[in-house]
PDB file of N, CA and C in Angstrom:
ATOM      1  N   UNK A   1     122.150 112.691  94.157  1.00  0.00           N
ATOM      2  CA  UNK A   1     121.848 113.060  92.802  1.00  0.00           C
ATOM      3  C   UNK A   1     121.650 114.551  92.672  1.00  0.00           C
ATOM      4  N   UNK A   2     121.495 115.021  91.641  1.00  0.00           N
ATOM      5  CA  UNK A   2     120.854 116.631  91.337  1.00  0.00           C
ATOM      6  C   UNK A   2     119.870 116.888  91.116  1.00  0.00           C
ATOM      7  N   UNK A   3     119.438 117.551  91.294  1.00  0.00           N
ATOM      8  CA  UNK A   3     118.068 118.227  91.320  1.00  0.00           C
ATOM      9  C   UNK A   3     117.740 118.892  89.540  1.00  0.00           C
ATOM     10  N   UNK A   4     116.451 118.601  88.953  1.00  0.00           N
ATOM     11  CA  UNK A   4     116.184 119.477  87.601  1.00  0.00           C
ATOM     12  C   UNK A   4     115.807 120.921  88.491  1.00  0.00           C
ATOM     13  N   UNK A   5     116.453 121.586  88.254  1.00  0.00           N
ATOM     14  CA  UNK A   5     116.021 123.342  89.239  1.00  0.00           C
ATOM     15  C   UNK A   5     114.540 123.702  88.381  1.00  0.00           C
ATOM     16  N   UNK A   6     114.769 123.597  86.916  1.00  0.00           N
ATOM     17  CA  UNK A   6     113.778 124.096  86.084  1.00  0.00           C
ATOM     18  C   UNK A   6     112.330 123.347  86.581  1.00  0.00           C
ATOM     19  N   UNK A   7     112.371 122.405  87.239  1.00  0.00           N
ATOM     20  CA  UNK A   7     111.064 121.484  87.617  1.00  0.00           C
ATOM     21  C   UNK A   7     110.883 121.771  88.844  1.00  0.00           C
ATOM     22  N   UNK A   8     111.407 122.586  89.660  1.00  0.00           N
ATOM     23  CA  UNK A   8     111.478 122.407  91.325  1.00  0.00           C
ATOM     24  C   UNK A   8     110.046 123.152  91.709  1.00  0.00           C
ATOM     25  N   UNK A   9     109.702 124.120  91.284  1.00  0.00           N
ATOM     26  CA  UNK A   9     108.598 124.784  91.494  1.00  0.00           C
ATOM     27  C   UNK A   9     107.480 123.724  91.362  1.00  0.00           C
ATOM     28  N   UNK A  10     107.244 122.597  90.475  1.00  0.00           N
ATOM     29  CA  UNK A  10     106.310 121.783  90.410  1.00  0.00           C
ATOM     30  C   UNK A  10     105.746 121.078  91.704  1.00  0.00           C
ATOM     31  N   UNK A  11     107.361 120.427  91.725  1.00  0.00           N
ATOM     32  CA  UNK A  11     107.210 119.991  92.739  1.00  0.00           C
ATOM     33  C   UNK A  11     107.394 120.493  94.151  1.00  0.00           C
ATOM     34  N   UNK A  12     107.740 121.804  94.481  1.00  0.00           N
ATOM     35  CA  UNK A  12     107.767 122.434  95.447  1.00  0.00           C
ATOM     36  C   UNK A  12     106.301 122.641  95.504  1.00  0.00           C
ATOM     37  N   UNK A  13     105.358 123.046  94.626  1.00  0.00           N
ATOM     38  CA  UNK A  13     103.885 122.887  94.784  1.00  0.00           C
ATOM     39  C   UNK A  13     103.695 122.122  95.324  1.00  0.00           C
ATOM     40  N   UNK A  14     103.983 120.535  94.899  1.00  0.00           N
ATOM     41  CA  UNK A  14     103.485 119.246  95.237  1.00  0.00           C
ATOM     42  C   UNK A  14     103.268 119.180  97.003  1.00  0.00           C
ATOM     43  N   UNK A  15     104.514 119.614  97.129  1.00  0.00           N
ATOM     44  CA  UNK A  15     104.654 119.707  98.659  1.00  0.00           C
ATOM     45  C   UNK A  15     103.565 120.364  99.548  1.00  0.00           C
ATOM     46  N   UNK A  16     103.761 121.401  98.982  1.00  0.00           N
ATOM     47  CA  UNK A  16     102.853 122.301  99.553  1.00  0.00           C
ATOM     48  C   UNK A  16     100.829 121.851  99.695  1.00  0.00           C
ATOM     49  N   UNK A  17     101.096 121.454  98.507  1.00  0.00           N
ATOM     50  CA  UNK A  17      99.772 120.832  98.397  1.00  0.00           C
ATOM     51  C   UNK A  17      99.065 119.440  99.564  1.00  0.00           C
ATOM     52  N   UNK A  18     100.595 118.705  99.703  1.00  0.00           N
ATOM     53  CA  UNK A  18     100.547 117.305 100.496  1.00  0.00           C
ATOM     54  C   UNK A  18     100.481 117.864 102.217  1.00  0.00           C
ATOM     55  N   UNK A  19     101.135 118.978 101.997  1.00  0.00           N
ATOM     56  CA  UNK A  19     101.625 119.571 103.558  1.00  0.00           C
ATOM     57  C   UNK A  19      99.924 119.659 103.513  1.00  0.00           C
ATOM     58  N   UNK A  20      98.846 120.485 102.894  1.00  0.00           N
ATOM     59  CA  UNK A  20      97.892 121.014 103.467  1.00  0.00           C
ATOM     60  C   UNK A  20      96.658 120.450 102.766  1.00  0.00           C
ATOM     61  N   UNK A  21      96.853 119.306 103.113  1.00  0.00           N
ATOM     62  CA  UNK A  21      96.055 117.489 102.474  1.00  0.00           C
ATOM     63  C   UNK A  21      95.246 117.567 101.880  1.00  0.00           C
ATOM     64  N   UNK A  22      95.806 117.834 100.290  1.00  0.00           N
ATOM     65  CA  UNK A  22      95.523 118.196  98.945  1.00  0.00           C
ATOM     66  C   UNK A  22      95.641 116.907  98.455  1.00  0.00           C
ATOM     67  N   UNK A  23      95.501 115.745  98.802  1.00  0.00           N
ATOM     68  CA  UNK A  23      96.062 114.723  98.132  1.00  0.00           C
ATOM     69  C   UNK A  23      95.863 114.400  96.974  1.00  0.00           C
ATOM     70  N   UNK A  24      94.790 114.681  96.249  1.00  0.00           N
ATOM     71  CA  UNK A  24      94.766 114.758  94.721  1.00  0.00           C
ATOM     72  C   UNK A  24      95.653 115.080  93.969  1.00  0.00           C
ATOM     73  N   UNK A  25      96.037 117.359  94.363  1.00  0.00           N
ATOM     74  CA  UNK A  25      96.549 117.471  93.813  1.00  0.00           C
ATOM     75  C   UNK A  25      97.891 117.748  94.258  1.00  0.00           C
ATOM     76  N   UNK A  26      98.522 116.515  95.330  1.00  0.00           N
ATOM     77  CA  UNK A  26      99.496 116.499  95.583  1.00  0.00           C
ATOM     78  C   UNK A  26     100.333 115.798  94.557  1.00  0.00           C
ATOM     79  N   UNK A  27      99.346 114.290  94.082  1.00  0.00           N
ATOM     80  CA  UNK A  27      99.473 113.759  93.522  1.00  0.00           C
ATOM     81  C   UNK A  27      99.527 114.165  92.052  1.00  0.00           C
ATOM     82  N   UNK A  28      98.578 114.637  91.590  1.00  0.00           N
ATOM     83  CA  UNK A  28      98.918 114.976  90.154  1.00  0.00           C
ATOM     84  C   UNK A  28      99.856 116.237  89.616  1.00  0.00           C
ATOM     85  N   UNK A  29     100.289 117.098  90.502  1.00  0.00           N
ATOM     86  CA  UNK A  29     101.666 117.734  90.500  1.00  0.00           C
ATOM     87  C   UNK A  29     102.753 117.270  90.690  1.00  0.00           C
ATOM     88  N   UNK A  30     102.958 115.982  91.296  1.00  0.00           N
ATOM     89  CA  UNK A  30     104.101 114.810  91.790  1.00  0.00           C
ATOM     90  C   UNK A  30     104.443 114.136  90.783  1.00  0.00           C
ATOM     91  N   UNK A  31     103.096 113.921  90.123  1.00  0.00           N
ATOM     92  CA  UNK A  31     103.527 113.107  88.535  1.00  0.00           C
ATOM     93  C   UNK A  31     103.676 113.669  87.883  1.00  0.00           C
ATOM     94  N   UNK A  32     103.181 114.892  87.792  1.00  0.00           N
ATOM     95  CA  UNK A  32     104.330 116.282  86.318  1.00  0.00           C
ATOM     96  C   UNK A  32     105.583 116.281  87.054  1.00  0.00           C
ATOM     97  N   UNK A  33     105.806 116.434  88.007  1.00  0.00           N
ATOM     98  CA  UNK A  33     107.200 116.556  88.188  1.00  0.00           C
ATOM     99  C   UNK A  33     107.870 115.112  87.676  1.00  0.00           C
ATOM    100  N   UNK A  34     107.621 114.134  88.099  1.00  0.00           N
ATOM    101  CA  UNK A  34     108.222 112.564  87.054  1.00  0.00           C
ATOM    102  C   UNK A  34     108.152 112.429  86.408  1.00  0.00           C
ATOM    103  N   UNK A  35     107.145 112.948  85.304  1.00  0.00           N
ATOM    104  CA  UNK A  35     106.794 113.320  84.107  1.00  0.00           C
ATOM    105  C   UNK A  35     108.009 113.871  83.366  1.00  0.00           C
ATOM    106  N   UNK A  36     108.237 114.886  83.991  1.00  0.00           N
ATOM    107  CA  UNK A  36     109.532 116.075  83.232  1.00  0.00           C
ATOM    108  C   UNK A  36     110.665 115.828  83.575  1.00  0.00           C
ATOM    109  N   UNK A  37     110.929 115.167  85.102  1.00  0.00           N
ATOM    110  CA  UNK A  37     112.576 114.704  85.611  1.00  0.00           C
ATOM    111  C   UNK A  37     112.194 113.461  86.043  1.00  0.00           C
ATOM    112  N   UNK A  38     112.048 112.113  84.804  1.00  0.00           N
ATOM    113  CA  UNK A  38     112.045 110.733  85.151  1.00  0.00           C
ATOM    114  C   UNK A  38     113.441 110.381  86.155  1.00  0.00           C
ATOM    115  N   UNK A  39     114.665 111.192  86.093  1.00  0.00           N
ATOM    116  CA  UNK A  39     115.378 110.890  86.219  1.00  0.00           C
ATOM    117  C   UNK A  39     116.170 111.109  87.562  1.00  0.00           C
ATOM    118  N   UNK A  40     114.524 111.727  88.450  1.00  0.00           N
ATOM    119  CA  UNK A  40     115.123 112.347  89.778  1.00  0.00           C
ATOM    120  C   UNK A  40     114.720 111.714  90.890  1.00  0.00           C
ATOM    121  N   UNK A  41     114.951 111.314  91.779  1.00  0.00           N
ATOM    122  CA  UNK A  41     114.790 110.381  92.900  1.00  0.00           C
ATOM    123  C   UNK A  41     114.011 111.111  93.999  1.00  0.00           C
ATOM    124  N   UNK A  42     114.468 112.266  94.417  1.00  0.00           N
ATOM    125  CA  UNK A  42     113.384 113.198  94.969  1.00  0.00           C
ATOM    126  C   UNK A  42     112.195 113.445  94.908  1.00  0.00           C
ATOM    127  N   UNK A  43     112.067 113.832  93.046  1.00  0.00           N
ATOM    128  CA  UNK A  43     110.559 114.344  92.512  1.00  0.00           C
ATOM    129  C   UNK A  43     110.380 112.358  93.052  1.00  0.00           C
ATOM    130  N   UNK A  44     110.759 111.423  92.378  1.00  0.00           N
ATOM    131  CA  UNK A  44     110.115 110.088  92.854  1.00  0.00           C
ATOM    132  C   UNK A  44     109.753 109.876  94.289  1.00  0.00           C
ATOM    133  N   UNK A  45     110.327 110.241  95.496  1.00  0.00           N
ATOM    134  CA  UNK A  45     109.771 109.983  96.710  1.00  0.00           C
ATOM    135  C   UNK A  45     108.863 110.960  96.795  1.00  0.00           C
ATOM    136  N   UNK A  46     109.088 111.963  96.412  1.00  0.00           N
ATOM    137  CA  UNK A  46     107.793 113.018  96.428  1.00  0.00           C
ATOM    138  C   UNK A  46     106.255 112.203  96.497  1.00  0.00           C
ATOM    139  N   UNK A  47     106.856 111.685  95.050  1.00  0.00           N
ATOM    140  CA  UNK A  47     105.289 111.437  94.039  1.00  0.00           C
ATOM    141  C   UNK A  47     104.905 109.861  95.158  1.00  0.00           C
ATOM    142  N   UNK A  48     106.052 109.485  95.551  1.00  0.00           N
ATOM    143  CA  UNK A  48     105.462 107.939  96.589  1.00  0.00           C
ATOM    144  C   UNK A  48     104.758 108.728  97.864  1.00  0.00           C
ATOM    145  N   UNK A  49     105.335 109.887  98.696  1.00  0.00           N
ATOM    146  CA  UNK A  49     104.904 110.046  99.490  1.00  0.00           C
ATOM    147  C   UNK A  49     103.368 110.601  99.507  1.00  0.00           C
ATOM    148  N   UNK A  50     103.097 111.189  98.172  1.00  0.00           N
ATOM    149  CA  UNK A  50     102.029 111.527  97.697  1.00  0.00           C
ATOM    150  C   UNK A  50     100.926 110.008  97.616  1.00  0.00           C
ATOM    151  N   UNK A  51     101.304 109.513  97.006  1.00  0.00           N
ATOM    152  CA  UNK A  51     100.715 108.280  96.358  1.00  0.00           C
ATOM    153  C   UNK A  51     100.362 107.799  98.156  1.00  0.00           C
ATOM    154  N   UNK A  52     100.671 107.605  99.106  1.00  0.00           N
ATOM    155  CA  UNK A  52     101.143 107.002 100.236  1.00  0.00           C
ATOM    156  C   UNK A  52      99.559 107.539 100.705  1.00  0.00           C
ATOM    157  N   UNK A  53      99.811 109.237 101.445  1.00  0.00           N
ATOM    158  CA  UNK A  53      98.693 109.778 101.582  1.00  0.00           C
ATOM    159  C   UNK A  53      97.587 109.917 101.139  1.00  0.00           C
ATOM    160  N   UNK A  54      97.660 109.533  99.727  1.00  0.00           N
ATOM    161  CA  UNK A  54      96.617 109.499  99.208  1.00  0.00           C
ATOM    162  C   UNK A  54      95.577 107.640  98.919  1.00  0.00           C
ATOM    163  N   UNK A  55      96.256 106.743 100.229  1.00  0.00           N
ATOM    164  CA  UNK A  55      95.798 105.599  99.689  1.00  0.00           C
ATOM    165  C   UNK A  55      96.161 104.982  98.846  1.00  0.00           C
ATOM    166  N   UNK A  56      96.994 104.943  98.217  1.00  0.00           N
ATOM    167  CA  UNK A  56      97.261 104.509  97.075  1.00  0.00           C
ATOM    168  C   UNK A  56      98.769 103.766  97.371  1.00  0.00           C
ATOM    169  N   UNK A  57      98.577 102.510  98.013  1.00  0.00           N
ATOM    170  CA  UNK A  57      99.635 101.425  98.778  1.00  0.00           C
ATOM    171  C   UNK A  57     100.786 101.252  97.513  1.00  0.00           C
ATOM    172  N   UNK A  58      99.775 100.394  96.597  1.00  0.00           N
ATOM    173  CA  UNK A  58     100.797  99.934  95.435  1.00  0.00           C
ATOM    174  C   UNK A  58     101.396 101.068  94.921  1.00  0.00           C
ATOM    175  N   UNK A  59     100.682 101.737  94.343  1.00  0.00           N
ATOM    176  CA  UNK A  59     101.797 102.780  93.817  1.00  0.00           C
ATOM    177  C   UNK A  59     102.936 103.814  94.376  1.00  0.00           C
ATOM    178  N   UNK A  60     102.380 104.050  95.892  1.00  0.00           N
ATOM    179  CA  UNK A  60     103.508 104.298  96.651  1.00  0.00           C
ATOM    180  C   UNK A  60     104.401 103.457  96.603  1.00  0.00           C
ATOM    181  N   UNK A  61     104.166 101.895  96.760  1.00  0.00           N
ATOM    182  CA  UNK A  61     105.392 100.874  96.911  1.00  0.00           C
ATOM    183  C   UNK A  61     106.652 101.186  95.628  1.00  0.00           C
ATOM    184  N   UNK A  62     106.076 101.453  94.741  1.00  0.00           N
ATOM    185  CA  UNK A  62     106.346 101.302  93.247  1.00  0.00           C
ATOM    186  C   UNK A  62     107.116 102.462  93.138  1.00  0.00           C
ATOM    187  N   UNK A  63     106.497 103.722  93.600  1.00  0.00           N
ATOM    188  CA  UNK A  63     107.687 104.546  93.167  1.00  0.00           C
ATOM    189  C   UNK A  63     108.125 104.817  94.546  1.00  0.00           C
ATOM    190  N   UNK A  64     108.300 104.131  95.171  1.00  0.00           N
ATOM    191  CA  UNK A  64     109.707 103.949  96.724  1.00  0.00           C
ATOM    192  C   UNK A  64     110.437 102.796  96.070  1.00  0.00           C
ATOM    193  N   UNK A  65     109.951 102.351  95.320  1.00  0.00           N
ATOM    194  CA  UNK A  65     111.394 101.773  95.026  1.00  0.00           C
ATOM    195  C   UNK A  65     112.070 102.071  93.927  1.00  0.00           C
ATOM    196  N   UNK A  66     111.277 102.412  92.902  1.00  0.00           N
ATOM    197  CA  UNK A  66     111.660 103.595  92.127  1.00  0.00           C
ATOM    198  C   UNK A  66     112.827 104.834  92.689  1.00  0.00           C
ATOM    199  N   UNK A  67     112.445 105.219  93.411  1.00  0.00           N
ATOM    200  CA  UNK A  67     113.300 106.324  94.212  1.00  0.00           C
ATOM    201  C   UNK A  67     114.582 105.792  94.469  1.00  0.00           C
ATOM    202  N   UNK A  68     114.491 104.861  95.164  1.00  0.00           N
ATOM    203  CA  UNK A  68     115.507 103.640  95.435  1.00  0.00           C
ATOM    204  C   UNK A  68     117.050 103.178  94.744  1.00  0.00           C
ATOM    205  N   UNK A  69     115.676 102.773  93.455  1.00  0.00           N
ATOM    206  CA  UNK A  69     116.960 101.968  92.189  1.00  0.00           C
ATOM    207  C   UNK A  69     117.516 103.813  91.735  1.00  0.00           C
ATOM    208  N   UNK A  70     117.037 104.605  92.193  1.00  0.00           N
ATOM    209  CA  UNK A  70     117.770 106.287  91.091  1.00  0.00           C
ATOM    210  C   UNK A  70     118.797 106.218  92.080  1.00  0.00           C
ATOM    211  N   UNK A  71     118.455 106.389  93.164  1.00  0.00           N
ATOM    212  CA  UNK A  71     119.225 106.832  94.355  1.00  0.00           C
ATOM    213  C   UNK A  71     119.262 105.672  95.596  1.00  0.00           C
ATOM    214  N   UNK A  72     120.110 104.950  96.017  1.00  0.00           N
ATOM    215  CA  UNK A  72     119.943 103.963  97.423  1.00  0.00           C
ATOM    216  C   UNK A  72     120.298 104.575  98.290  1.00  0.00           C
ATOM    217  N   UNK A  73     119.614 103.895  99.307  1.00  0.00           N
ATOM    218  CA  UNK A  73     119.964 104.860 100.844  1.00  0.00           C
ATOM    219  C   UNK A  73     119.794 105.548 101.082  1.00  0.00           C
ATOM    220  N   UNK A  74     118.293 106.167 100.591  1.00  0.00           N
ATOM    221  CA  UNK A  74     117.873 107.231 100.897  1.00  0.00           C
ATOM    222  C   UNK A  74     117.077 107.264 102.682  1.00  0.00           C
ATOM    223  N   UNK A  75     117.831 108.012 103.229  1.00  0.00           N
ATOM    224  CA  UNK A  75     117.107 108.147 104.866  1.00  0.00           C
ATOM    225  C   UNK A  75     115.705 107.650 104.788  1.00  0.00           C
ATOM    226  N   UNK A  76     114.952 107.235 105.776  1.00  0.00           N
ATOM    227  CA  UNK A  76     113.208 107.338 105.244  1.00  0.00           C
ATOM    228  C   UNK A  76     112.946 106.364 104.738  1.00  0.00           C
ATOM    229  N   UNK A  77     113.060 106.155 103.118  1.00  0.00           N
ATOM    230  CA  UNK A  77     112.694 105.724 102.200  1.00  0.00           C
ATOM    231  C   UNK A  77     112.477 104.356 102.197  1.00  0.00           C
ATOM    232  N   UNK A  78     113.398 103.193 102.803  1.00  0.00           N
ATOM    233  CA  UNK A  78     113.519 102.028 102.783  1.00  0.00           C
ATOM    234  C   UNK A  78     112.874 101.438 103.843  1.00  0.00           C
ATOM    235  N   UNK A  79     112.256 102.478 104.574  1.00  0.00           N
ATOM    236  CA  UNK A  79     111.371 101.969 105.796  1.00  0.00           C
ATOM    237  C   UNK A  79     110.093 101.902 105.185  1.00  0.00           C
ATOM    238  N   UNK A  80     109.856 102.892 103.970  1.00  0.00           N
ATOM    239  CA  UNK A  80     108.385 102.981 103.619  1.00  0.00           C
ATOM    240  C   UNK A  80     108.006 101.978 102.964  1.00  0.00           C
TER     241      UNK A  80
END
């Protein structure tokens, strides 16, 4: 898929935040980014891998498969 470029900084935060176990606000920068690009499969594993670290089982499940139905076969993803 493509990337929204205009949203990448959000979620390039997100990252950054998860890398240095921010999990809050890994999480609530993960969901502005899905927020603004419902339509991106990336910002969605983002926001699962977020959701993941942060405890939060179901909703990781939810948007890994989310990620999924945008994009299949994503490396990773179908293991989570």
């Amino acid at each position: 898929g493509t990337v929204d470029k205009s949203n990448i900084g959000v979620a390039m935060r997100a990252q950054v935040a998860l890398e240095k176990g921010d999990h809050s606000g890994a999480v609530s920068l993960a969901e502005r980014a899905v927020e603004n690009s419902p339509a991106d499969a990336g910002f969605r594993r983002l926001l699962a891998n977020a959701y993941l670290a942060a405890g939060r089982f179901g909703s990781a499940e939810a948007a890994y498969k989310d990620a999924l139905s945008l994009m299949p076969g994503q490396p990773g993803v179908a293991l989570k």
